[in-house]
Amino acid sequence: MRPAGPVPSIFETLESEVRGYCRGWPTVFDQARGSHLTDEDGHSYLDFFAGAGSLNYGHNNPVLKRALLDYLERDGITHGLDMSTTAKRRFLETFRDLVLAPRGLPYKVMFPGPTGTNAVEAALKLARKVKKRPQVVSFTNGFHGMSLGSLAVTGNARKRDGAGVPLVHTTPMPFDGYPGADAAEPFAFFEQLLTDEGSGLDHPAAAIVETVQGEGGINVARPEWLRALAELCRRHDMLLIVDDIQMGCGRTGGFFSFEEAGIVPDIVTVSKSISGYGLPMSLCLFREELDIWEPGEHNGTFRGNNPAFVSATAALKAYWADGELEKQTRVKGEHLRAGLLAIAAEHPDAIVAVRGRGLAWGMEMREKDAANRVARRAFDHRFLIETSGPQSEVVKLLPPLTVSAEELDEGLRLLARSVRECL
Amino acid sequence: MRPAGPVPSIFETLESEVRGYCRGWPTVFDQARGSHLTDEDGHSYLDFFAGAGSLNYGHNNPVLKRALLDYLERDGITHGLDMSTTAKRRFLETFRDLVLAPRGLPYKVMFPGPTGTNAVEAALKLARKVKKRPQVVSFTNGFHGMSLGSLAVTGNARKRDGAGVPLVHTTPMPFDGYPGADAAEPFAFFEQLLTDEGSGLDHPAAAIVETVQGEGGINVARPEWLRALAELCRRHDMLLIVDDIQMGCGRTGGFFSFEEAGIVPDIVTVSKSISGYGLPMSLCLFREELDIWEPGEHNGTFRGNNPAFVSATAALKAYWADGELEKQTRVKGEHLRAGLLAIAAEHPDAIVAVRGRGLAWGMEMREKDAANRVARRAFDHRFLIETSGPQSEVVKLLPPLTVSAEELDEGLRLLARSVRECL
Amino acid sequence: MRPAGPVPSIFETLESEVRGYCRGWPTVFDQARGSHLTDEDGHSYLDFFAGAGSLNYGHNNPVLKRALLDYLERDGITHGLDMSTTAKRRFLETFRDLVLAPRGLPYKVMFPGPTGTNAVEAALKLARKVKKRPQVVSFTNGFHGMSLGSLAVTGNARKRDGAGVPLVHTTPMPFDGYPGADAAEPFAFFEQLLTDEGSGLDHPAAAIVETVQGEGGINVARPEWLRALAELCRRHDMLLIVDDIQMGCGRTGGFFSFEEAGIVPDIVTVSKSISGYGLPMSLCLFREELDIWEPGEHNGTFRGNNPAFVSATAALKAYWADGELEKQTRVKGEHLRAGLLAIAAEHPDAIVAVRGRGLAWGMEMREKDAANRVARRAFDHRFLIETSGPQSEVVKLLPPLTVSAEELDEGLRLLARSVRECL
Amino acid sequence: MRPAGPVPSIFETLESEVRGYCRGWPTVFDQARGSHLTDEDGHSYLDFFAGAGSLNYGHNNPVLKRALLDYLERDGITHGLDMSTTAKRRFLETFRDLVLAPRGLPYKVMFPGPTGTNAVEAALKLARKVKKRPQVVSFTNGFHGMSLGSLAVTGNARKRDGAGVPLVHTTPMPFDGYPGADAAEPFAFFEQLLTDEGSGLDHPAAAIVETVQGEGGINVARPEWLRALAELCRRHDMLLIVDDIQMGCGRTGGFFSFEEAGIVPDIVTVSKSISGYGLPMSLCLFREELDIWEPGEHNGTFRGNNPAFVSATAALKAYWADGELEKQTRVKGEHLRAGLLAIAAEHPDAIVAVRGRGLAWGMEMREKDAANRVARRAFDHRFLIETSGPQSEVVKLLPPLTVSAEELDEGLRLLARSVRECL
């Protein structure tokens, strides 16, 4: 007999046990605008999570909403596979004019399916196809997705165990600052493995990296580390894949997170905030000379999510025609950083590190469960923040880039309070 | 120097060579309603392709459109990961009340990411996790997706080659009617492999099958074959996964394509037409006792595509509250079948077979390139049809289930004419 | 406390639990000559097992013994890696003159290490290297060795489980006469998989087969089946590897077991009786144009087991300079067959089948444990026979080819008596 | 047309191109005694190669020869699979009494087949079976054999390429002193990977290591490094496998090369010199509690090479009943080291390093081809030495342990001369 208590919701009775976020945020959300969500009881929550980085322009951004509604109203093509459509053309033109051309990026654009993991799968396939080698190097605490190809380059042991088959053809190398790796010569070991014909490392087709590891704990690679990696790849005939799914679309300041380092990866994956409206969409970008795909060799039903092309186009026009968003992100990021350092200074024993770039920040807690306690406490204050890192030891902050100065301060206040109440 | 000629479009200069459909249908589509698309020049095309089965209720179905616009207008949650939302609850309740409960299906519902391949990846992971065995049996000419897990159970050699790594842990068995397999005892060899401890077939965790192979050439499994397969799985401790991504949501008549056979698969994947509006969405359904997932063990950014939940809910209410759509599909299917047989009778040397179920039909051409010629010719007549099969030897017809009698006849006329002009 | 009883032997206390034969034959053997072994208590055992086919010329054959002792006495090279030695030259010359040349076989000779599994590993490596494809087709109930490459083409589930990793890149096809396979068109399904670009079978580099499956239960492939397989391989650009480790060196009559079928495999593995004296030695033979090895690309410490070259040379000269042994093997084989059929006729309910070629014979028992009981009973009568087959359901007879007529009759008498006493 | 010149030998026309040593030493060897080989022309060669470490007691050692001849003369069992035999019992008793018991080693003894690679395959299988995990860690420049399991833990790229399939389930870690690895904290990175649940290194079942890498270039692990590795394995639930195939049987002084470090590996592989006479034989030793093998789960035709058991027993009795050999090896090793350092001092620019233990020594040359030139020049002086290392950059010296003081000096003189003449 069930113990007396509230009737379990349909989420509990019908949805699979695999559900996650709903457990930490036990309410039913209904509406959202900008930096706020509202639940069914009318409570408003300040959102410093932003769909895990999918809502850089805020929830239901009115400019994008208008474009989307207009498109749907006039019965624009919704589902287009990889047919040519007006909406896709407009997106391609805008992406070329506002993103690729101004940055001198020599990329072809592939629509590999509308999710991040699909873009990663396409990137890995292409790299292996071009180099005719199966091995790919990933980095400690990297996160790239849940389908088998992407999961093999993902570090998290629990998620890897979910594969049900051994994940092979990949070798992890230390990310920038990884304990036990040589800080002064971070690629000395990796390069020796590549140089030494007896090392046992099969020569990789590619290395796949995030410039800032979001799921891995907001681990920030230094620009010089990224440049050294790019150089290493060039020297050793490996393609460099930057997975910019979480950190791209302005999250760290520039449209691509690798711009600051001055590198040009061979392949780039983009998803999450590219549609701007939270609609499924992803891109795989690569140097023109790598475009050796056969027609249809990689496909997918929802590659042509045309409403997403429409909101993506509107987002690019609204936010990337000039440098204002980028500038604002840096200013707000600096403010957020200062606020976090102040909180950390208040709790020198409990808070181990504050790190981030742009508007992606992490606060690492010494005690194992502290970050989760802080996030739960924040929810009580109707403030949504996530944790990340292999042990969920990092409080992770990804406010919308469109967050206002007041919201930013409110978030910092709620965070400080939550931390204080938990320690 | 480029030869003189039309300036290449941005699709040709910027989009990857991997693009496919746009090559066979060289125009730019702009709008769509019901069974028709309109291109930028205002030409209208009759669509018997329906987004490869993603648009069972037609393009921009007005009932679903209304629900979607209302939801977006009122700033309903767009992007929800796996948070609980009002839109998800409504979908779950409706799916339970109109789909699962009336059919007595004992399934939990997982939102594995919004694409079909993600649902297949989740299904394979779960089967291997439950049975603690890596091997999975697939069927000749099966198609399940492009990410590495799904690709390993997909038959097409060209797509497999795209993987860049050997695809392992899977073994193909003959689909119903496969040449060289025993027609009278179709599972005799498979069962012998399972029974014989010296067979060399590592005991599979699961078998994954489509009831009608859409990409494989509209190969139809007989109900008794499916029942025998289900029995075989039960006898030999394997899970039966039905991939109902293309044939589910009413395409063959019933909501699930396996209903007719009277089987209850252990795991079912659903996508394509589940949102009803061409929006990315997918489900992985499984028997409650298989729900051994850890929270977050499989995740994905766009699992909670709430606009898709809204249109999906509207579609279920509009079309699955009674048996009318199912009945209509059977009637229209019978009509389509008769028309195809008439065309085949006209060309007994050129047309090898007509086969299908519900409103999924294929016409196999003897000559290798004939089906492609027919499809190209049909495009000239502004009639959109696809080919399928390992050699693209099958003309494939997937009209919207909402196609009118007049449209059906018009399609048959255009098809007859295209065939005639090609032979 | 150990229960009272005999003090366990050092085999029980120190040797690993993996030991096998010593369990069924619980005595300590000391000496051997021809078809007999003697244990420490002076009991003599008639041996119809012959080192699992490694002692085709009997135990400690005096002709070979003389050559071996002379060689050791004069301090001929014992261990030679792959240096050129007098003993190796003599072997190569003799093998060319008495084996390859008379049969018109166009093979290069590789010494891949002195064990059968090493020869199989080399064969598989070479086939994959030549064809640049990882997939290899094996056959149900095939047995090729215990190292990971060979184990992947071995059928036995218990031995496969011992690998500790999934065994991949191999697919089992039905051996001749396999239940559930099409008897009339045994390669119809296999060829369809090869032809059909949607089959899901990655095109194999090679097929590896035994002409008579020794461990698999003395399953005999018909000459026409082997010819059809050779043809299939030719048509579909696959190499044919015949593993003649157990059935070569005259076991079925001719030096190679495939001679009768009139085929010339691309690669042949030879071991067991090649040294003639039970000394470790193996060969990998292949068509000259396949010899694309780099120097040292496959190596091994005991490739140059020179005493084995000496006894091998002596064996070839003694037994293969004329056709006498081959003729005798056929005569004795016919006699053995007749005797087995007589025993089977006595027990029509218990004995399901008698099958074999040359001096390799099997008697399949209906009841699961009957063959093991017969073999144990035979041991009580000081008669050594083995069982084989996936369930050890087959009594297996491999007398030395040099067995005398009297010994053959004695063996048949002891077998008949053992069967009678067990049923 | 073949250019005029010497008629090619049968080694060139019939033996596979895979042959290696015969290319560097272009003569035909005929006889051997102690530290010398004689070719067909009667020339005598001083052997500081010793069958790549298989002839620690010299060629055709008279004590072992006597035992072997006696055994063969009296028709002792030659081929025994894993039957119990008198010869095996004597070996087991002697191995227990002279090797295991005095050292307090708690091992069971497995006869996995008579070659080193077979012992390694057995060790890897057992480790994976015990820990139920596929991953194994190997070390840079390790060498463990040519069958697929062993090759996957071998570093050499050229040999790995020979596999024809990707080699998976293994990850290389830096051997002691590896460039780019942290010298002060050699296991810091490895341990971090093991500790960090986000590292991406699937938890290994075992680490496999050589104490001195023979093929890898005579790289010597410090005792403290080995102890730290053993500790690491214990802390992180991994088995430690020491591959003592080349460095065991007294090569570095003690019977096992790991004795000096004071560690007790979980699994040990032994081969090469165990038979003492260059006969194929190998052992896999493991802690009693790991002996979870099923009977026959790993097998092999030549496991019971009884003549090898006889010579092995004689070798143990002659050389391991007291500490004399071990003492002599250290004395001679010290002498060899001094001689090498003197040579190196003469050529400070050309010789980069001298390193070794016991009677395994290497001299690393700066210039890429210098070591090969030295070895070829030594052959001209009838002095046999090998090169090793990933680029064959190391002159490798493995004289028989029974080498006389005069032979040792003669070898040093010939080496000094060869070096001088090459630089």
PDB file of C-alpha atoms in Angstrom, chain C residues 32-121:
ATOM      1  CA  ALA C  32      54.447 -43.079 -25.012  1.00  0.00           C
ATOM      2  CA  ARG C  33      55.136 -44.975 -28.216  1.00  0.00           C
ATOM      3  CA  GLY C  34      53.054 -45.162 -31.378  1.00  0.00           C
ATOM      4  CA  SER C  35      49.392 -45.491 -30.441  1.00  0.00           C
ATOM      5  CA  HIS C  36      49.975 -46.059 -26.730  1.00  0.00           C
ATOM      6  CA  LEU C  37      50.679 -44.058 -23.605  1.00  0.00           C
ATOM      7  CA  THR C  38      51.879 -45.548 -20.345  1.00  0.00           C
ATOM      8  CA  ASP C  39      51.121 -44.081 -16.968  1.00  0.00           C
ATOM      9  CA  GLU C  40      53.313 -44.042 -13.882  1.00  0.00           C
ATOM     10  CA  ASP C  41      51.769 -47.271 -12.664  1.00  0.00           C
ATOM     11  CA  GLY C  42      52.786 -48.985 -15.862  1.00  0.00           C
ATOM     12  CA  HIS C  43      49.308 -49.198 -17.346  1.00  0.00           C
ATOM     13  CA  SER C  44      49.146 -48.886 -21.112  1.00  0.00           C
ATOM     14  CA  TYR C  45      46.433 -46.813 -22.819  1.00  0.00           C
ATOM     15  CA  LEU C  46      45.333 -47.056 -26.441  1.00  0.00           C
ATOM     16  CA  ASP C  47      45.255 -43.512 -27.779  1.00  0.00           C
ATOM     17  CA  PHE C  48      42.556 -42.546 -30.285  1.00  0.00           C
ATOM     18  CA  PHE C  49      43.016 -38.894 -29.422  1.00  0.00           C
ATOM     19  CA  ALA C  50      46.568 -38.329 -30.686  1.00  0.00           C
ATOM     20  CA  GLY C  51      47.198 -35.006 -29.026  1.00  0.00           C
ATOM     21  CA  ALA C  52      43.989 -33.610 -30.505  1.00  0.00           C
ATOM     22  CA  GLY C  53      45.440 -34.365 -33.917  1.00  0.00           C
ATOM     23  CA  SER C  54      49.017 -33.312 -33.174  1.00  0.00           C
ATOM     24  CA  LEU C  55      50.419 -36.822 -33.320  1.00  0.00           C
ATOM     25  CA  ASN C  56      49.350 -38.086 -36.722  1.00  0.00           C
ATOM     26  CA  TYR C  57      52.516 -40.202 -36.935  1.00  0.00           C
ATOM     27  CA  GLY C  58      52.084 -41.614 -33.434  1.00  0.00           C
ATOM     28  CA  HIS C  59      53.898 -40.839 -30.218  1.00  0.00           C
ATOM     29  CA  ASN C  60      57.673 -40.592 -30.394  1.00  0.00           C
ATOM     30  CA  ASN C  61      57.820 -41.995 -33.889  1.00  0.00           C
ATOM     31  CA  PRO C  62      61.229 -43.721 -34.129  1.00  0.00           C
ATOM     32  CA  VAL C  63      62.173 -42.256 -37.498  1.00  0.00           C
ATOM     33  CA  LEU C  64      61.560 -38.722 -36.313  1.00  0.00           C
ATOM     34  CA  LYS C  65      63.102 -39.469 -32.945  1.00  0.00           C
ATOM     35  CA  ARG C  66      66.344 -40.507 -34.572  1.00  0.00           C
ATOM     36  CA  ALA C  67      66.520 -37.306 -36.613  1.00  0.00           C
ATOM     37  CA  LEU C  68      65.721 -35.220 -33.563  1.00  0.00           C
ATOM     38  CA  LEU C  69      68.290 -36.900 -31.310  1.00  0.00           C
ATOM     39  CA  ASP C  70      70.985 -36.606 -33.969  1.00  0.00           C
ATOM     40  CA  TYR C  71      70.220 -32.928 -34.351  1.00  0.00           C
ATOM     41  CA  LEU C  72      70.315 -32.247 -30.625  1.00  0.00           C
ATOM     42  CA  GLU C  73      73.442 -34.385 -30.151  1.00  0.00           C
ATOM     43  CA  ARG C  74      75.413 -32.376 -32.677  1.00  0.00           C
ATOM     44  CA  ASP C  75      74.289 -29.089 -31.139  1.00  0.00           C
ATOM     45  CA  GLY C  76      72.240 -27.939 -34.066  1.00  0.00           C
ATOM     46  CA  ILE C  77      70.639 -24.537 -33.515  1.00  0.00           C
ATOM     47  CA  THR C  78      67.706 -24.929 -31.148  1.00  0.00           C
ATOM     48  CA  HIS C  79      66.272 -21.451 -30.969  1.00  0.00           C
ATOM     49  CA  GLY C  80      66.556 -19.375 -34.101  1.00  0.00           C
ATOM     50  CA  LEU C  81      63.883 -16.679 -34.156  1.00  0.00           C
ATOM     51  CA  ASP C  82      63.688 -15.981 -37.867  1.00  0.00           C
ATOM     52  CA  MET C  83      67.365 -16.260 -38.592  1.00  0.00           C
ATOM     53  CA  SER C  84      68.276 -18.450 -41.548  1.00  0.00           C
ATOM     54  CA  THR C  85      69.367 -21.861 -40.350  1.00  0.00           C
ATOM     55  CA  THR C  86      70.321 -25.125 -41.956  1.00  0.00           C
ATOM     56  CA  ALA C  87      67.357 -26.832 -40.359  1.00  0.00           C
ATOM     57  CA  LYS C  88      64.921 -24.238 -41.642  1.00  0.00           C
ATOM     58  CA  ARG C  89      66.348 -24.469 -45.141  1.00  0.00           C
ATOM     59  CA  ARG C  90      65.973 -28.200 -45.184  1.00  0.00           C
ATOM     60  CA  PHE C  91      62.413 -27.910 -44.013  1.00  0.00           C
ATOM     61  CA  LEU C  92      61.566 -25.284 -46.625  1.00  0.00           C
ATOM     62  CA  GLU C  93      63.131 -27.325 -49.413  1.00  0.00           C
ATOM     63  CA  THR C  94      61.369 -30.491 -48.349  1.00  0.00           C
ATOM     64  CA  PHE C  95      58.039 -28.743 -47.872  1.00  0.00           C
ATOM     65  CA  ARG C  96      58.363 -27.195 -51.315  1.00  0.00           C
ATOM     66  CA  ASP C  97      59.417 -30.423 -52.994  1.00  0.00           C
ATOM     67  CA  LEU C  98      57.057 -32.860 -51.289  1.00  0.00           C
ATOM     68  CA  VAL C  99      54.049 -30.717 -50.448  1.00  0.00           C
ATOM     69  CA  LEU C 100      53.696 -27.513 -52.435  1.00  0.00           C
ATOM     70  CA  ALA C 101      55.208 -28.366 -55.802  1.00  0.00           C
ATOM     71  CA  PRO C 102      53.444 -31.710 -56.394  1.00  0.00           C
ATOM     72  CA  ARG C 103      50.112 -30.051 -55.633  1.00  0.00           C
ATOM     73  CA  GLY C 104      50.849 -26.946 -57.654  1.00  0.00           C
ATOM     74  CA  LEU C 105      50.190 -24.720 -54.644  1.00  0.00           C
ATOM     75  CA  PRO C 106      51.515 -21.191 -55.160  1.00  0.00           C
ATOM     76  CA  TYR C 107      52.209 -20.364 -51.540  1.00  0.00           C
ATOM     77  CA  LYS C 108      54.728 -18.362 -49.599  1.00  0.00           C
ATOM     78  CA  VAL C 109      55.552 -19.802 -46.175  1.00  0.00           C
ATOM     79  CA  MET C 110      55.366 -17.757 -42.977  1.00  0.00           C
ATOM     80  CA  PHE C 111      56.513 -18.999 -39.564  1.00  0.00           C
ATOM     81  CA  PRO C 112      54.182 -16.986 -37.362  1.00  0.00           C
ATOM     82  CA  GLY C 113      55.017 -18.449 -33.956  1.00  0.00           C
ATOM     83  CA  PRO C 114      54.769 -22.098 -33.044  1.00  0.00           C
ATOM     84  CA  THR C 115      51.090 -22.412 -32.121  1.00  0.00           C
ATOM     85  CA  GLY C 116      47.927 -22.719 -34.108  1.00  0.00           C
ATOM     86  CA  THR C 117      46.355 -19.604 -32.719  1.00  0.00           C
ATOM     87  CA  ASN C 118      49.380 -17.614 -33.772  1.00  0.00           C
ATOM     88  CA  ALA C 119      48.990 -18.863 -37.333  1.00  0.00           C
ATOM     89  CA  VAL C 120      45.325 -17.860 -37.275  1.00  0.00           C
ATOM     90  CA  GLU C 121      46.170 -14.425 -35.883  1.00  0.00           C
TER      91      GLU C 121
END
